[in-house]
PDB file of N, CA and C in Angstrom:
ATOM      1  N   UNK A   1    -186.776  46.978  62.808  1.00 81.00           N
ATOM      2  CA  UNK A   1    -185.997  47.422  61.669  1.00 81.00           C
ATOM      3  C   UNK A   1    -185.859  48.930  61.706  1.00 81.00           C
ATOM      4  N   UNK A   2    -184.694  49.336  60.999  1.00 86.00           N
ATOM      5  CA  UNK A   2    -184.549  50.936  61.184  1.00 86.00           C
ATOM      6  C   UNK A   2    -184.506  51.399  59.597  1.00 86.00           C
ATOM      7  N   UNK A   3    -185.110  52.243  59.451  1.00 84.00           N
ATOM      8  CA  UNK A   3    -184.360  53.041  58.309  1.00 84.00           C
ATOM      9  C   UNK A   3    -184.239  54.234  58.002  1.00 84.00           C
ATOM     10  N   UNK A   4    -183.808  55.129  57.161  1.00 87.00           N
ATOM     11  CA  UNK A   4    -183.197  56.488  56.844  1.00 87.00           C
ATOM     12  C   UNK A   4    -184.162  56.809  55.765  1.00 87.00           C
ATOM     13  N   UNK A   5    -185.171  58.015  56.246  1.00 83.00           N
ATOM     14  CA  UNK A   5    -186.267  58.853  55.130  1.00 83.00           C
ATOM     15  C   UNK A   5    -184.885  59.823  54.447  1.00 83.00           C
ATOM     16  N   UNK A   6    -184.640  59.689  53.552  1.00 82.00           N
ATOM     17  CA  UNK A   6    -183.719  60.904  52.600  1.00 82.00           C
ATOM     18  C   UNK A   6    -185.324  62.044  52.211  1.00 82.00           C
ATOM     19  N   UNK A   7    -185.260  63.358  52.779  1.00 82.00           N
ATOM     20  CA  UNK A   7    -186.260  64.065  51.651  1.00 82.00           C
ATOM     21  C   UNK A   7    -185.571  64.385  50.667  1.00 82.00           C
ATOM     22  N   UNK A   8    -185.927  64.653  49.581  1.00 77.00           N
ATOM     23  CA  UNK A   8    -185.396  65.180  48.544  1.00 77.00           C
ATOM     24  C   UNK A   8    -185.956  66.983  48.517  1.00 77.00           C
ATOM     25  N   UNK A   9    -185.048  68.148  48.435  1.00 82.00           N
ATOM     26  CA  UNK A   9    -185.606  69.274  48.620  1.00 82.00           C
ATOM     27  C   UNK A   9    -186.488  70.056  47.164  1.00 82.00           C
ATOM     28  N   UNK A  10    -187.520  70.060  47.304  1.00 85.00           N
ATOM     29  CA  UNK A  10    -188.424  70.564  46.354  1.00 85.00           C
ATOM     30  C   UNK A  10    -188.727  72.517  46.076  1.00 85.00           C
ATOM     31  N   UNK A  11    -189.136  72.746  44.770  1.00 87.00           N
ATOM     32  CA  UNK A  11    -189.025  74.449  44.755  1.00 87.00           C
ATOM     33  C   UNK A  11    -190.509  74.073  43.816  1.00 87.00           C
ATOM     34  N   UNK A  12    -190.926  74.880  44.129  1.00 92.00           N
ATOM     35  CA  UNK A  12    -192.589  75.209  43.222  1.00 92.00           C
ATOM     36  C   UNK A  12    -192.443  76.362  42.271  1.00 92.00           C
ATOM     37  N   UNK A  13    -192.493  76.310  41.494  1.00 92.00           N
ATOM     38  CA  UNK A  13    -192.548  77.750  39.947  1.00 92.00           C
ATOM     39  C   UNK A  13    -193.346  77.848  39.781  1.00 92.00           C
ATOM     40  N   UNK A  14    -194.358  78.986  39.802  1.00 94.00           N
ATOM     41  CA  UNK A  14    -195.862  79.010  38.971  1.00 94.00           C
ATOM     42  C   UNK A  14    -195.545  79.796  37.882  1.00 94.00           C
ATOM     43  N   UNK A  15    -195.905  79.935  36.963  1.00 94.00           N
ATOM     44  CA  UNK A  15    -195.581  80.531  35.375  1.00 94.00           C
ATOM     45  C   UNK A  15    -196.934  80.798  34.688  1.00 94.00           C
ATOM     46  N   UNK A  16    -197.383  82.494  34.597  1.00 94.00           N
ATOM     47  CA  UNK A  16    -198.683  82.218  33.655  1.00 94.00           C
ATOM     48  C   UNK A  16    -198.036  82.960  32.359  1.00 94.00           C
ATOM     49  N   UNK A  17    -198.423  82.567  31.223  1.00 94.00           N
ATOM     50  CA  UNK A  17    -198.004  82.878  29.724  1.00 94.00           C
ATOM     51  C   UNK A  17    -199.114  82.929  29.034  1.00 94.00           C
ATOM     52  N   UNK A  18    -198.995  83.362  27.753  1.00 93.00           N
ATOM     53  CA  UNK A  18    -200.050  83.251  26.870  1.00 93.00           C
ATOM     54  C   UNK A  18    -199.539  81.763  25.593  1.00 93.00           C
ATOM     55  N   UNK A  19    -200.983  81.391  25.656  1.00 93.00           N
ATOM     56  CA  UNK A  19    -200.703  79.999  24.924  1.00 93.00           C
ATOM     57  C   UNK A  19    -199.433  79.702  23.622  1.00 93.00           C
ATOM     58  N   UNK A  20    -199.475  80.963  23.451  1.00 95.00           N
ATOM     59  CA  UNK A  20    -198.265  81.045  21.833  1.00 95.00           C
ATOM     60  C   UNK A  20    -196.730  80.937  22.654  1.00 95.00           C
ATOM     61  N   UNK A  21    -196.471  80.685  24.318  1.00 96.00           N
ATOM     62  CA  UNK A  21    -195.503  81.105  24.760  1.00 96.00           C
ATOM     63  C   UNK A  21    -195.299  79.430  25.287  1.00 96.00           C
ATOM     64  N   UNK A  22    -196.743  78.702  25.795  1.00 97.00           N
ATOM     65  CA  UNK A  22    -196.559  77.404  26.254  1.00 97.00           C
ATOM     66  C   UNK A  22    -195.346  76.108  25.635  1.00 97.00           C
ATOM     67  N   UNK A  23    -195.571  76.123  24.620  1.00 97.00           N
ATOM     68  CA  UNK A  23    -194.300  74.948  23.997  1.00 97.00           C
ATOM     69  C   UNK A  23    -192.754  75.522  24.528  1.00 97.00           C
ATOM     70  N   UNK A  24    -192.763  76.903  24.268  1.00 98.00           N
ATOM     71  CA  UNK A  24    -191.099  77.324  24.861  1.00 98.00           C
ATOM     72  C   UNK A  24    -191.221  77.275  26.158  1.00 98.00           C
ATOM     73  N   UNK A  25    -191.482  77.271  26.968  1.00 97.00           N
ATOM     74  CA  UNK A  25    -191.663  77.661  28.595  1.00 97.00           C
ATOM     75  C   UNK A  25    -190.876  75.894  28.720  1.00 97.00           C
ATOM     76  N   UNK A  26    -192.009  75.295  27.990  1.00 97.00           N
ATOM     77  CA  UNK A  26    -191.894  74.039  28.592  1.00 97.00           C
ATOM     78  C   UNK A  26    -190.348  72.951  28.184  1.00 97.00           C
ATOM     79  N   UNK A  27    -190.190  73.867  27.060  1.00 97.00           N
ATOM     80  CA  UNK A  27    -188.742  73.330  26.449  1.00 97.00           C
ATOM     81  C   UNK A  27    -187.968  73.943  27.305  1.00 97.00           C
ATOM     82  N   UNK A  28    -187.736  75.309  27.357  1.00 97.00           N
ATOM     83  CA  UNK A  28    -186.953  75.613  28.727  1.00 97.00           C
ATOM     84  C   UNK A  28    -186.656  75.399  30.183  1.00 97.00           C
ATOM     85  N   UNK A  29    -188.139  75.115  30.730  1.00 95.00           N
ATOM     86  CA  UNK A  29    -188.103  74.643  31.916  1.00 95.00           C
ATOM     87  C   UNK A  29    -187.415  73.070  32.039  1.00 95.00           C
ATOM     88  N   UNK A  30    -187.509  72.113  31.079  1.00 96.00           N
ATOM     89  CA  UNK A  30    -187.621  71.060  30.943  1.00 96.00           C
ATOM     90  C   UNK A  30    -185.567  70.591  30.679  1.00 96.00           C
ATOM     91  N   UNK A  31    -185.404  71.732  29.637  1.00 96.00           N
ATOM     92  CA  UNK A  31    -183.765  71.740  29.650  1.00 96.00           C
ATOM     93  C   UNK A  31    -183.187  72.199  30.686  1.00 96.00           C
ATOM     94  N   UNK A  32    -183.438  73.099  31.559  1.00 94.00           N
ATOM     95  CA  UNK A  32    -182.868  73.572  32.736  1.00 94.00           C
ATOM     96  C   UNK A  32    -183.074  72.886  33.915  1.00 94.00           C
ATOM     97  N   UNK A  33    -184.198  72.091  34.207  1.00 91.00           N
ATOM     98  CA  UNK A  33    -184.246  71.014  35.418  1.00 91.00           C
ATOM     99  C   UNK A  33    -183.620  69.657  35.286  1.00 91.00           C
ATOM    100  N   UNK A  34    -183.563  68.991  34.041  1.00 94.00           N
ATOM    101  CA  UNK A  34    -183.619  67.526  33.642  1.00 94.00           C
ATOM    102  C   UNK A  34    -181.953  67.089  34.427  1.00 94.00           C
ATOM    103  N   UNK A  35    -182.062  66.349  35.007  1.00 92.00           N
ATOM    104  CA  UNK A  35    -180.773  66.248  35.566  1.00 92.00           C
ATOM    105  C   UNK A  35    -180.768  64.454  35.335  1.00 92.00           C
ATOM    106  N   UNK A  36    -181.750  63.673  34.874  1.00 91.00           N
ATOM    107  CA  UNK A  36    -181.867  62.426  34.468  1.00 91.00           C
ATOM    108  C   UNK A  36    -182.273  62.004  35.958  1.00 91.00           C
ATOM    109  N   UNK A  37    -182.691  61.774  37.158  1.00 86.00           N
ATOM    110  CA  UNK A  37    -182.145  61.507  38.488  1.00 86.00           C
ATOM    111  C   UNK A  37    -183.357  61.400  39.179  1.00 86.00           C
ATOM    112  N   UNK A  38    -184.310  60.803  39.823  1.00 82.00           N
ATOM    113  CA  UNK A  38    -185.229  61.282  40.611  1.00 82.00           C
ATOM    114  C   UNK A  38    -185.861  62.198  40.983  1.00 82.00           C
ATOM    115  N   UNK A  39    -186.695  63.117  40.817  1.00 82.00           N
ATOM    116  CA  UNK A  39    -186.606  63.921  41.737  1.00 82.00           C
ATOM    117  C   UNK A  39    -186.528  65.585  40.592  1.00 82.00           C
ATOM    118  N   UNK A  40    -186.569  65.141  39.385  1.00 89.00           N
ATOM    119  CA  UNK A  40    -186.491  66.481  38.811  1.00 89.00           C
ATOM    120  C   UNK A  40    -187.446  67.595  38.302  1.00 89.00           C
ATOM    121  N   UNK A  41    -188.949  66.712  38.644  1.00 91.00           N
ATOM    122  CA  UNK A  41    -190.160  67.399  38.742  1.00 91.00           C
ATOM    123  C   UNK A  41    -190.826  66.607  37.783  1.00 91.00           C
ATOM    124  N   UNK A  42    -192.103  67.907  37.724  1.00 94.00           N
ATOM    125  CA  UNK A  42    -193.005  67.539  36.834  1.00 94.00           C
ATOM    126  C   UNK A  42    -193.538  69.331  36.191  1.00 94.00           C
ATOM    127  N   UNK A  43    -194.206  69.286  35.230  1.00 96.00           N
ATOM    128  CA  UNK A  43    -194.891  70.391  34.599  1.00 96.00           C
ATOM    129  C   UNK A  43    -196.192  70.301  34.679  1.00 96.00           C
ATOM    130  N   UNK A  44    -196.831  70.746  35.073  1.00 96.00           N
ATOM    131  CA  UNK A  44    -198.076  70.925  35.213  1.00 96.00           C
ATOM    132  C   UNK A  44    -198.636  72.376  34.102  1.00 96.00           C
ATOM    133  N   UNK A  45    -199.478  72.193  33.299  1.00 96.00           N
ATOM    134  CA  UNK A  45    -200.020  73.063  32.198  1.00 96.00           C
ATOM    135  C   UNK A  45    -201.521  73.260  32.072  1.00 96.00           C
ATOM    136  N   UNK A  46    -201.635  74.433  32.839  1.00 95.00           N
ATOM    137  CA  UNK A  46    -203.551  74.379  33.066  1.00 95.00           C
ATOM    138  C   UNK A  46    -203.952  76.000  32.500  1.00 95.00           C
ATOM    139  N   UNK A  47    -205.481  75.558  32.415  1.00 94.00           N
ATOM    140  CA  UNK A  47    -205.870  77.164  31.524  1.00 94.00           C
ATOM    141  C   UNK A  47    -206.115  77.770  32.293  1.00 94.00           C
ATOM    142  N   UNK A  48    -206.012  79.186  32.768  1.00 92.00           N
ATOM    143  CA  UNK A  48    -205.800  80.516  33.294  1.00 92.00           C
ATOM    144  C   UNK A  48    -207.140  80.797  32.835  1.00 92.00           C
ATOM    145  N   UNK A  49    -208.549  81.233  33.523  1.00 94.00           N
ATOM    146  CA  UNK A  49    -209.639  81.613  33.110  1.00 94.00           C
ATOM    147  C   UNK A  49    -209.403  82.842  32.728  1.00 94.00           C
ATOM    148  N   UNK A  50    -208.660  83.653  33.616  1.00 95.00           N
ATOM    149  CA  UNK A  50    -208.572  85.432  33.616  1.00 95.00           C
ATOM    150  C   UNK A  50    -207.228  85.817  33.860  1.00 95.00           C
ATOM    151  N   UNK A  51    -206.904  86.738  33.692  1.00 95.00           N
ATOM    152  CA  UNK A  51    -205.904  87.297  34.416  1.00 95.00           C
ATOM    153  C   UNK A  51    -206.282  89.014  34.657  1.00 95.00           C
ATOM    154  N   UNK A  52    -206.118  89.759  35.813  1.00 96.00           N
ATOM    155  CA  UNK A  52    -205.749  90.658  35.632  1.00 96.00           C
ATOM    156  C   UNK A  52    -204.928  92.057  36.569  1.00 96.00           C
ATOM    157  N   UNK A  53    -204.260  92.871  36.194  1.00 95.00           N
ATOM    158  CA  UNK A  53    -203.627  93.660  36.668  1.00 95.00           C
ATOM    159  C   UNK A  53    -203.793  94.807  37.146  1.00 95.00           C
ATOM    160  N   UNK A  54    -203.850  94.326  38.630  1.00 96.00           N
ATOM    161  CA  UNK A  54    -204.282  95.309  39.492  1.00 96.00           C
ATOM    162  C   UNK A  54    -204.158  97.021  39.262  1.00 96.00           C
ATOM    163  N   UNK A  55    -202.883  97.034  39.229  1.00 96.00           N
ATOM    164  CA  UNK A  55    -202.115  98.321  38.697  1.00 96.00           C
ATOM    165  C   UNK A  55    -202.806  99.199  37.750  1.00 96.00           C
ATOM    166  N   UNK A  56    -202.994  98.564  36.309  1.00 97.00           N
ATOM    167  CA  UNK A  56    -203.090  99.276  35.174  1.00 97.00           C
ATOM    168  C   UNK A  56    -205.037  98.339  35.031  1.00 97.00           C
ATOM    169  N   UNK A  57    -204.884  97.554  35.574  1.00 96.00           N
ATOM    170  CA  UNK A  57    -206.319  97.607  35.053  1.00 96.00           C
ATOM    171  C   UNK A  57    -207.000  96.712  34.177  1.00 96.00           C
ATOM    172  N   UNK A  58    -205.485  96.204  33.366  1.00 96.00           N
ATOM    173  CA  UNK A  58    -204.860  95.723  32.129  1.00 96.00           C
ATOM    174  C   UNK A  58    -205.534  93.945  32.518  1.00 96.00           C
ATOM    175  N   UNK A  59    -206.139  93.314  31.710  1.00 96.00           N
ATOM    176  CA  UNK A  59    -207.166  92.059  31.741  1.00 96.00           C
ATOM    177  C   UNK A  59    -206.545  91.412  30.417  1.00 96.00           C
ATOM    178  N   UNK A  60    -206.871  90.243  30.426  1.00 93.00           N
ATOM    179  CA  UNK A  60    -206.377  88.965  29.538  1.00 93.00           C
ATOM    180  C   UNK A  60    -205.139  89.024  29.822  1.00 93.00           C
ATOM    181  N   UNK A  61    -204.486  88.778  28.265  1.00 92.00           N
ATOM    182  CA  UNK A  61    -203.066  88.284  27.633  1.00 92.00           C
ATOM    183  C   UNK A  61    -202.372  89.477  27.849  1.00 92.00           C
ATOM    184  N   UNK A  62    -202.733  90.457  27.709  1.00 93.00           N
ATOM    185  CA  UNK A  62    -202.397  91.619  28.131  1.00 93.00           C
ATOM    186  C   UNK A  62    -201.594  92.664  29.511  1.00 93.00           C
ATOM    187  N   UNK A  63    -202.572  91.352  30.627  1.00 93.00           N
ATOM    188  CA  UNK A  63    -202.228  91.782  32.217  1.00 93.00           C
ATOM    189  C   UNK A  63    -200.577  90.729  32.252  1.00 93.00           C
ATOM    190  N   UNK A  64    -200.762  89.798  31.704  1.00 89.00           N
ATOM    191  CA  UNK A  64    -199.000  88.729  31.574  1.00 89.00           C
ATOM    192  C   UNK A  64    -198.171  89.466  31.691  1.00 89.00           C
TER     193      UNK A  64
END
C-alpha cells in the first residue's frame, strides 16, 4: 500500500506577560489563529519562576 504524509507547517510563539495580561494574550492569540481547521494550535500557559533583564538589571514583572 502507498500513501501521502501531508506535514502540516508549524510556528512556535513563546510569550512571557504578567498574570493581569494572561486572559487578553489568550483572547488574542486565540482570535488571530482559529481558522476552525486542523492544525491551528494549542496554548500552552505556565508560571514563569523569574524573569530577568540582563541590560537594566530589572527582575520580576518589571524585566517583561
Amino acid at each position: 500500500q502507498e500513501y501521502t504524509i501531508e506535514f502540516v507547517p508549524k510556528v512556535r510563539i513563546e510569550v512571557a506577560v504578567t498574570d493581569a495580561q494572561v486572559p487578553r494574550v489568550i483572547e488574542t492569540l486565540t482570535r488571530a489563529a482559529k481558522t476552525g481547521s486542523i492544525g491551528d494550535g494549542k496554548i500552552f500557559v505556565r508560571d514563569l519562576s523569574a524573569a530577568v533583564r540582563i541590560r537594566t538589571g530589572e527582575t520580576g514583572e518589571t524585566a517583561l
